[in-house]
PDB file of C-alpha atoms in Angstrom:
ATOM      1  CA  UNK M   1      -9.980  38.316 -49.428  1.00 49.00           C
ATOM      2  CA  UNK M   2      -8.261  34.514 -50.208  1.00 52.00           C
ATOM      3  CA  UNK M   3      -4.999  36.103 -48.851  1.00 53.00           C
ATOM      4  CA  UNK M   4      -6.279  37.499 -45.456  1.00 49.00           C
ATOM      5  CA  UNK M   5      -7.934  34.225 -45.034  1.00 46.00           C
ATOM      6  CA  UNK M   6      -4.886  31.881 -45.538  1.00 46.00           C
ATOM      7  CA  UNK M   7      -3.224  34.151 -43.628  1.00 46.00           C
ATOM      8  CA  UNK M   8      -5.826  33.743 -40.538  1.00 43.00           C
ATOM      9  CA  UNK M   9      -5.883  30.217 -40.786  1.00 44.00           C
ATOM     10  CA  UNK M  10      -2.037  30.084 -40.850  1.00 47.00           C
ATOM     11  CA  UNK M  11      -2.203  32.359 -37.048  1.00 45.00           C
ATOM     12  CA  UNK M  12      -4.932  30.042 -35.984  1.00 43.00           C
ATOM     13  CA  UNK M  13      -2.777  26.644 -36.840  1.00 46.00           C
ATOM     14  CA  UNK M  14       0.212  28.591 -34.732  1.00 43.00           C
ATOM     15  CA  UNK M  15      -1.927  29.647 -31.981  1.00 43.00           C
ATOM     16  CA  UNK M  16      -3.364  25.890 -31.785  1.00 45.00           C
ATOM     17  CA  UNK M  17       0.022  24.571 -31.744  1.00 45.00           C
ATOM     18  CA  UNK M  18       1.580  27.578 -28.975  1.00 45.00           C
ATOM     19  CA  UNK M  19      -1.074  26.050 -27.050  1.00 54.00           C
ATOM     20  CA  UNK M  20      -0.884  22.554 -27.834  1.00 82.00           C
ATOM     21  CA  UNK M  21       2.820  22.401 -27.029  1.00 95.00           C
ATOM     22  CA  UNK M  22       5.560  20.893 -28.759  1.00 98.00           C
ATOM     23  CA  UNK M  23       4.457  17.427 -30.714  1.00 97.00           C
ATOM     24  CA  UNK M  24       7.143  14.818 -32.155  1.00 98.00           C
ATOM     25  CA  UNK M  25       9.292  16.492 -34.620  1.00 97.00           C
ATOM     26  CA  UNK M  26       9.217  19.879 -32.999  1.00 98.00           C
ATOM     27  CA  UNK M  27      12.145  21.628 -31.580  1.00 98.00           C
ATOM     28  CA  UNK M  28      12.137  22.423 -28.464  1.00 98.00           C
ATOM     29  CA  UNK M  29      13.643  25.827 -26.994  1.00 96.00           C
ATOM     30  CA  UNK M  30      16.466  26.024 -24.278  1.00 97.00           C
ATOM     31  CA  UNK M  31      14.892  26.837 -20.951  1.00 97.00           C
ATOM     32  CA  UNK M  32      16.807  28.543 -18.227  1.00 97.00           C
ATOM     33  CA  UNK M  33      15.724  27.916 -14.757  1.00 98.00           C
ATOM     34  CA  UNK M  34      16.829  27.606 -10.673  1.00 98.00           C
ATOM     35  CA  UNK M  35      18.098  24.129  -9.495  1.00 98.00           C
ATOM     36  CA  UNK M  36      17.111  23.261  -5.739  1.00 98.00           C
ATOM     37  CA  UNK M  37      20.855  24.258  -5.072  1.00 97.00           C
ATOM     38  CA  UNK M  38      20.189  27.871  -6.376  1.00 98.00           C
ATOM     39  CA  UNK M  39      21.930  27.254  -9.444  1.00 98.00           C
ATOM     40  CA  UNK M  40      20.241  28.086 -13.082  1.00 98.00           C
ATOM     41  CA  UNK M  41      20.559  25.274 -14.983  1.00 98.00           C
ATOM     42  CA  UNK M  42      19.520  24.643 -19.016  1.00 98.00           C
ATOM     43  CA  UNK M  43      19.973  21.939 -21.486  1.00 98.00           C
ATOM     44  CA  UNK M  44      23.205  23.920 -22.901  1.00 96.00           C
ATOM     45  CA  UNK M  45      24.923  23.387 -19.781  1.00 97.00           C
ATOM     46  CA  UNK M  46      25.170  19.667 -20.932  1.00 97.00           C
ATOM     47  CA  UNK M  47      27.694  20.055 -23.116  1.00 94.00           C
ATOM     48  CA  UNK M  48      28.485  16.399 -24.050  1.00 95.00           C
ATOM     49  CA  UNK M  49      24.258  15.553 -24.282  1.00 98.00           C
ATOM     50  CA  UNK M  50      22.942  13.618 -26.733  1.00 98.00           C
ATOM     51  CA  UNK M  51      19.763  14.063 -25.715  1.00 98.00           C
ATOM     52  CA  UNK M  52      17.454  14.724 -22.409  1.00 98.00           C
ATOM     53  CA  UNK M  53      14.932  13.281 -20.483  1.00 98.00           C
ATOM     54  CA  UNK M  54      12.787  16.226 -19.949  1.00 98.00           C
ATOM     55  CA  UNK M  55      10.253  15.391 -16.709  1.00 98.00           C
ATOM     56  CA  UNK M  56       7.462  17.518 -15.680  1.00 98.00           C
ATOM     57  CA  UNK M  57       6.861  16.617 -12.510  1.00 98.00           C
ATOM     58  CA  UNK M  58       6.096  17.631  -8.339  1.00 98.00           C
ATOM     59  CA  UNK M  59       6.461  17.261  -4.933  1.00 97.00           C
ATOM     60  CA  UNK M  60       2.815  16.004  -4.026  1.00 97.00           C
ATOM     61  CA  UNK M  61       1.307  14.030  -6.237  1.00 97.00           C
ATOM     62  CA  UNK M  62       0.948  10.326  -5.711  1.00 97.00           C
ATOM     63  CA  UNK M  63       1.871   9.515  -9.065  1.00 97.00           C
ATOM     64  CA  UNK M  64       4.912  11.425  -9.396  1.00 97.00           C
ATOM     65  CA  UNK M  65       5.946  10.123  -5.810  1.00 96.00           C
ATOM     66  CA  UNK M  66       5.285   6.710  -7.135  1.00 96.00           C
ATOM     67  CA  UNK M  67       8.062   7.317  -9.851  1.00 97.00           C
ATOM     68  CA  UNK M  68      10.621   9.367  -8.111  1.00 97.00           C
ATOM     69  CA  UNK M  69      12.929   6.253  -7.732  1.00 96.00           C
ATOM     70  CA  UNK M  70      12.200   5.431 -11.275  1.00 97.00           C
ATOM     71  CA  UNK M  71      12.860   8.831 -12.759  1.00 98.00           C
ATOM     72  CA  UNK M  72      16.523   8.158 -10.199  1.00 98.00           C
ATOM     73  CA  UNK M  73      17.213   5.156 -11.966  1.00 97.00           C
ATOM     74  CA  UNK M  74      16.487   6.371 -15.389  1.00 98.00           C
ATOM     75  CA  UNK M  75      18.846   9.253 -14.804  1.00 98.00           C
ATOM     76  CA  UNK M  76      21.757   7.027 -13.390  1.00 98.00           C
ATOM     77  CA  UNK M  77      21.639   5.013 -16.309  1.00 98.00           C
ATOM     78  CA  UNK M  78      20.878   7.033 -18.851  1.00 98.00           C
ATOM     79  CA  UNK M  79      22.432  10.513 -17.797  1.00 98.00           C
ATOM     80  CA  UNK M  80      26.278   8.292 -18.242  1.00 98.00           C
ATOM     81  CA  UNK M  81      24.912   7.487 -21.708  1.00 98.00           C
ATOM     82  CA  UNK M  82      24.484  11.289 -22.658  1.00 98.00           C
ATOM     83  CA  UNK M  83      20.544  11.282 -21.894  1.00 98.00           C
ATOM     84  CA  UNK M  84      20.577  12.904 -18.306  1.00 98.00           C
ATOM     85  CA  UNK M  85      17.365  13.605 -16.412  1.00 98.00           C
ATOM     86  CA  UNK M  86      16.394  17.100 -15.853  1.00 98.00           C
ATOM     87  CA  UNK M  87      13.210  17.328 -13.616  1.00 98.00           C
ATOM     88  CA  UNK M  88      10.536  20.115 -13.370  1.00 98.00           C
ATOM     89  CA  UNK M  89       8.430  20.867 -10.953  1.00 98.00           C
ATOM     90  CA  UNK M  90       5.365  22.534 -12.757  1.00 96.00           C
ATOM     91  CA  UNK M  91       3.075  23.052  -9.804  1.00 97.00           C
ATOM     92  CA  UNK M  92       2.183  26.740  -8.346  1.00 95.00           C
ATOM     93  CA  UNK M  93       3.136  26.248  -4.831  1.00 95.00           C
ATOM     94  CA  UNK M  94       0.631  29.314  -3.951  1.00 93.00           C
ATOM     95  CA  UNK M  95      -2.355  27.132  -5.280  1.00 95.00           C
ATOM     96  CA  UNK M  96       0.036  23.403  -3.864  1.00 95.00           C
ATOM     97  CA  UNK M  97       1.977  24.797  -0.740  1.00 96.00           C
ATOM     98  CA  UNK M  98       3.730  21.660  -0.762  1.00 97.00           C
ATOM     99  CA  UNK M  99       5.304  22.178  -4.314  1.00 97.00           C
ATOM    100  CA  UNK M 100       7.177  25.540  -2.859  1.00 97.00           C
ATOM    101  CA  UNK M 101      10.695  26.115  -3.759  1.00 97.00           C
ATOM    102  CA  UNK M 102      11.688  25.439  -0.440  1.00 98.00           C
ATOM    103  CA  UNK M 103       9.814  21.913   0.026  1.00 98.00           C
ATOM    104  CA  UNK M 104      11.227  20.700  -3.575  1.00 98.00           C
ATOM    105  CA  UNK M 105      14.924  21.024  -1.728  1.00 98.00           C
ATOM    106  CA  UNK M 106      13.680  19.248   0.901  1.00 98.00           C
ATOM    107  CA  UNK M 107      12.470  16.563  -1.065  1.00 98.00           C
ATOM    108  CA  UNK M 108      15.825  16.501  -3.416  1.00 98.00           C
ATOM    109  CA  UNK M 109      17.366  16.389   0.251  1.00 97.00           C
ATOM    110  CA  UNK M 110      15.437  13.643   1.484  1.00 97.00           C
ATOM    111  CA  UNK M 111      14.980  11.555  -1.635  1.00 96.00           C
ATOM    112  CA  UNK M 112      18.954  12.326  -2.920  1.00 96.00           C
ATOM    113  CA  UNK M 113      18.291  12.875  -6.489  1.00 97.00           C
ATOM    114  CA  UNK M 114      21.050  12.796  -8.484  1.00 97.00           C
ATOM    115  CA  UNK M 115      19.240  14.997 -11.142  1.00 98.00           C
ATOM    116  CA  UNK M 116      18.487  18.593 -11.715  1.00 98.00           C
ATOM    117  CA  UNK M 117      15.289  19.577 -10.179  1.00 98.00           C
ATOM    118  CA  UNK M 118      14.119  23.016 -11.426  1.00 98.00           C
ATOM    119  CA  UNK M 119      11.171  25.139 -10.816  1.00 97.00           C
ATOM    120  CA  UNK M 120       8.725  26.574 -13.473  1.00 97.00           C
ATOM    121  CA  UNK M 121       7.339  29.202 -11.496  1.00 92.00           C
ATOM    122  CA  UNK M 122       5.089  31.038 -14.010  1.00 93.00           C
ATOM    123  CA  UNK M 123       4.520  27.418 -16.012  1.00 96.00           C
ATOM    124  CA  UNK M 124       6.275  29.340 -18.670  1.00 96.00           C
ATOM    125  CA  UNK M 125       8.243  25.880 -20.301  1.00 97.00           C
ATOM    126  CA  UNK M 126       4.844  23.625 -19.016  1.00 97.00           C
ATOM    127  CA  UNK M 127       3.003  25.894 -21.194  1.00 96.00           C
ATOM    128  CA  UNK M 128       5.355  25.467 -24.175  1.00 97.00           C
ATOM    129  CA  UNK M 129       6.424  21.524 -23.557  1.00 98.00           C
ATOM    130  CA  UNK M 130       2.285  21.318 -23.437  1.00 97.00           C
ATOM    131  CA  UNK M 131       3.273  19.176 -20.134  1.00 97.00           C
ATOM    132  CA  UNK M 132      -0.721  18.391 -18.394  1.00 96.00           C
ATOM    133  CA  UNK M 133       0.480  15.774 -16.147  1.00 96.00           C
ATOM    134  CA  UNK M 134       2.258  14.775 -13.219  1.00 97.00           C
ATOM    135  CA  UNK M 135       5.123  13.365 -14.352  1.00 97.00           C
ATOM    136  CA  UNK M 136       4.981  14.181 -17.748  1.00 98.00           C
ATOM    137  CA  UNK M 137       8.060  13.412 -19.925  1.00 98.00           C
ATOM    138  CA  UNK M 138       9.644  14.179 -22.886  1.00 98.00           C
ATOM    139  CA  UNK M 139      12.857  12.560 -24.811  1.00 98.00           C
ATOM    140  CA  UNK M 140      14.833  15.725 -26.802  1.00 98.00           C
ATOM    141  CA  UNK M 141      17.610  14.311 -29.101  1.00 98.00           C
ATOM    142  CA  UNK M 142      20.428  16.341 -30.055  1.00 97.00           C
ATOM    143  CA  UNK M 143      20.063  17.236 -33.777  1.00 97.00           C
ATOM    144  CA  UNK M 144      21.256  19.506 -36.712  1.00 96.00           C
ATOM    145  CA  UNK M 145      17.923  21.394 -35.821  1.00 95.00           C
ATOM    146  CA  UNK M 146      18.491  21.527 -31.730  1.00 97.00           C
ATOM    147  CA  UNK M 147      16.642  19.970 -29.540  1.00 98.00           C
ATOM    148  CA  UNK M 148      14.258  17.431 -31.462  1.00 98.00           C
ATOM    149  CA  UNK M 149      11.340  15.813 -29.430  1.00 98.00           C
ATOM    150  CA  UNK M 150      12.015  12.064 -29.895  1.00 98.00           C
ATOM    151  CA  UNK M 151       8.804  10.761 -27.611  1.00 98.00           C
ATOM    152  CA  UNK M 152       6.037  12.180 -25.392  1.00 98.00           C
ATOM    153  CA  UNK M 153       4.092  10.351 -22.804  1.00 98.00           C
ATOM    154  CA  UNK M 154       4.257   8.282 -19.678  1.00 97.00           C
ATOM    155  CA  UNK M 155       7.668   6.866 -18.462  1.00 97.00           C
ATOM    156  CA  UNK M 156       5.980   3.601 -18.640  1.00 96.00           C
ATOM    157  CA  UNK M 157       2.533   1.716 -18.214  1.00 95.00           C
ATOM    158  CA  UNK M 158       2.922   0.606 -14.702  1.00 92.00           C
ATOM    159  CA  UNK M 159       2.393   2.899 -12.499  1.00 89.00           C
ATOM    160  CA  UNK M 160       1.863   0.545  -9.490  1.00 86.00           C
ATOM    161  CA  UNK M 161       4.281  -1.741 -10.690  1.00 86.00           C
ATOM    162  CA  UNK M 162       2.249  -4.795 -10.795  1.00 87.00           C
ATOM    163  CA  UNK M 163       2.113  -5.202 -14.503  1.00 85.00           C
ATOM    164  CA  UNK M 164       3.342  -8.096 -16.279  1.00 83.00           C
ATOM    165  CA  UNK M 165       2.751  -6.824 -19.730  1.00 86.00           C
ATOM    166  CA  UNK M 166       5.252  -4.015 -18.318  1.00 92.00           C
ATOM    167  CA  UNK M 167       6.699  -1.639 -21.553  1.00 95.00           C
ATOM    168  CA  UNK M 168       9.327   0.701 -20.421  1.00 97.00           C
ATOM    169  CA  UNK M 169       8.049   3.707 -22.717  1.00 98.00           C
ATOM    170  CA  UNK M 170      10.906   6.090 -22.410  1.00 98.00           C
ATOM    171  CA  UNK M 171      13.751   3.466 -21.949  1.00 98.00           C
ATOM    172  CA  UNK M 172      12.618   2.158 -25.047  1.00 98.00           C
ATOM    173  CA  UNK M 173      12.892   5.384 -26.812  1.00 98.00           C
ATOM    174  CA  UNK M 174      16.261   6.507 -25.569  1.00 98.00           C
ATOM    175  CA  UNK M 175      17.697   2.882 -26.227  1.00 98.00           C
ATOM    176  CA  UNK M 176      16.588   3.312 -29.865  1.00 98.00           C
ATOM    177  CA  UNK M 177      17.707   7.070 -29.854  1.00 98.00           C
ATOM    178  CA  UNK M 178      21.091   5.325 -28.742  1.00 98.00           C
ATOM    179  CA  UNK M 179      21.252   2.902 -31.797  1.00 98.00           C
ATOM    180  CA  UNK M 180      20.607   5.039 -34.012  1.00 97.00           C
ATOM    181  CA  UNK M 181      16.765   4.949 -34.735  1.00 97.00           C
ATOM    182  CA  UNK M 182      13.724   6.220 -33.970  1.00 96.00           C
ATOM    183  CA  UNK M 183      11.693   5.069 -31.547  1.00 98.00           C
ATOM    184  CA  UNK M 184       8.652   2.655 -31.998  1.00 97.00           C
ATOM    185  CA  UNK M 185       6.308   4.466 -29.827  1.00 98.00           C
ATOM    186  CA  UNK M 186       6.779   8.231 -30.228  1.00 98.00           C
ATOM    187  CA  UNK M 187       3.764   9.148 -27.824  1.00 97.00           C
ATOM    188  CA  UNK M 188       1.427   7.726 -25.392  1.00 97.00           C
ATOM    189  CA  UNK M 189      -1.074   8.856 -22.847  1.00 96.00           C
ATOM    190  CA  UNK M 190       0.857  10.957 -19.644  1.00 96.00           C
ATOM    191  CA  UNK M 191      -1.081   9.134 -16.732  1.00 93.00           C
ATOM    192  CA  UNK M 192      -0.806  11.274 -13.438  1.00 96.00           C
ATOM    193  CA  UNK M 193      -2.260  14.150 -11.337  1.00 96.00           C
ATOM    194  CA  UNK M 194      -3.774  17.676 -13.227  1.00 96.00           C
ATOM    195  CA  UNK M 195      -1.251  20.418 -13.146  1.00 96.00           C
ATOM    196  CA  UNK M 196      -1.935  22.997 -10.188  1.00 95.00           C
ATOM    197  CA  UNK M 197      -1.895  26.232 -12.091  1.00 95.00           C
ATOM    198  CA  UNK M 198      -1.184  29.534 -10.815  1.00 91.00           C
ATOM    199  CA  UNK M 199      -4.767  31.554 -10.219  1.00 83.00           C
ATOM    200  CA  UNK M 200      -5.054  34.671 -12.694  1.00 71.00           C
ATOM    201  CA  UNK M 201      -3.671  37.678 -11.752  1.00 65.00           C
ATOM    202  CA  UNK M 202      -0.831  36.486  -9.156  1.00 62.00           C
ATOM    203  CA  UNK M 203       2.896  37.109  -9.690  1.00 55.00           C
ATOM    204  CA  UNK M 204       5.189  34.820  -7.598  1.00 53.00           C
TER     205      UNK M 204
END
């Protein structure tokens, strides 16, 4: 009877976390999904990575629009550094028509990211990152585990940019990641829109 129930709580701690989503320490699985120039793209494709800047993010919602040039600049400094940007859009353009496949090119068009944008059509890698947020990011370091998360939370706490008490959440974490450390702040609050899930029961 003591065995079945250890064993019960042990499924219900790994069914908690499977939901959850990956917390600081974890490692996080390769992923393997289409760029907005048709292309699959996954973090093993960056061969000479140290790391990743892992963003959950869309076309549509005002937050993530008000950080598309940051989430630019964070990849043209970082992604030289060995930390590139790789960008996912999490919504389900049949519940957000405005998130389709089609309208994220546009949008890389438009905008000129530098980055990979990917879709995550059945939220399939949201589900496992545990991304709820628009943007959403997470810092992976290369270690001798894989993929280690390094920090999870906002990109920083200024959203409007107006802030004079501005902290740069993930710079801060990939500049320690750089050097050598770990990073201060590990996690803090995604602030941005709800994820638009797919409605039960349709296939893409």
């Amino acid at each position: 009877m003591r065995k079945v129930l250890i064993v019960c709580l042990m499924m219900l701690g790994i069914m908690a976390k499977a939901q959850n989503g990956y917390q600081v320490g974890d490692v996080a699985t390769d992923f393997n999904l289409k760029n907005v120039d048709g292309k699959n793209v996954s973090l093993a494709n960056y061969k000479d990575a140290k790391g990743y800047i892992v963003v959950f993010t869309c076309n549509t919602c005002p937050v993530a629009k008000a950080y598309q040039s940051r989430v630019e600049a964070l990849h043209k400094e970082y992604g030289p550094k060995g930390y590139p940007v790789i960008a996912i859009n999490t919504n389900d353009p049949g519940t957000s028509p405005g998130d389709s496949y089609e309208n994220m090119q546009k949008l890389a068009k438009e905008k000129n990211f530098s980055y990979a944008y990917l879709e995550d059509p059945n939220h399939i890698y949201t589900k496992k990152f545990g991304a709820t947020k628009t943007p959403h990011t997470f810092v992976l370091t290369k270690t001798a585990k894989g993929n280690e998360v390094a920090y999870i939370g906002a990109i920083d706490n200024d959203q409007e940019e107006v802030n004079a008490d501005k902290t740069t959440y993930v710079k801060a974490a990939v500049n320690s990641l750089l050097q050598g450390k770990k990073p201060e702040i590990t996690s803090t609050k995604a602030v941005g829109c709800s994820i638009k899930w797919k409605k039960e029961g349709t296939t893409k």
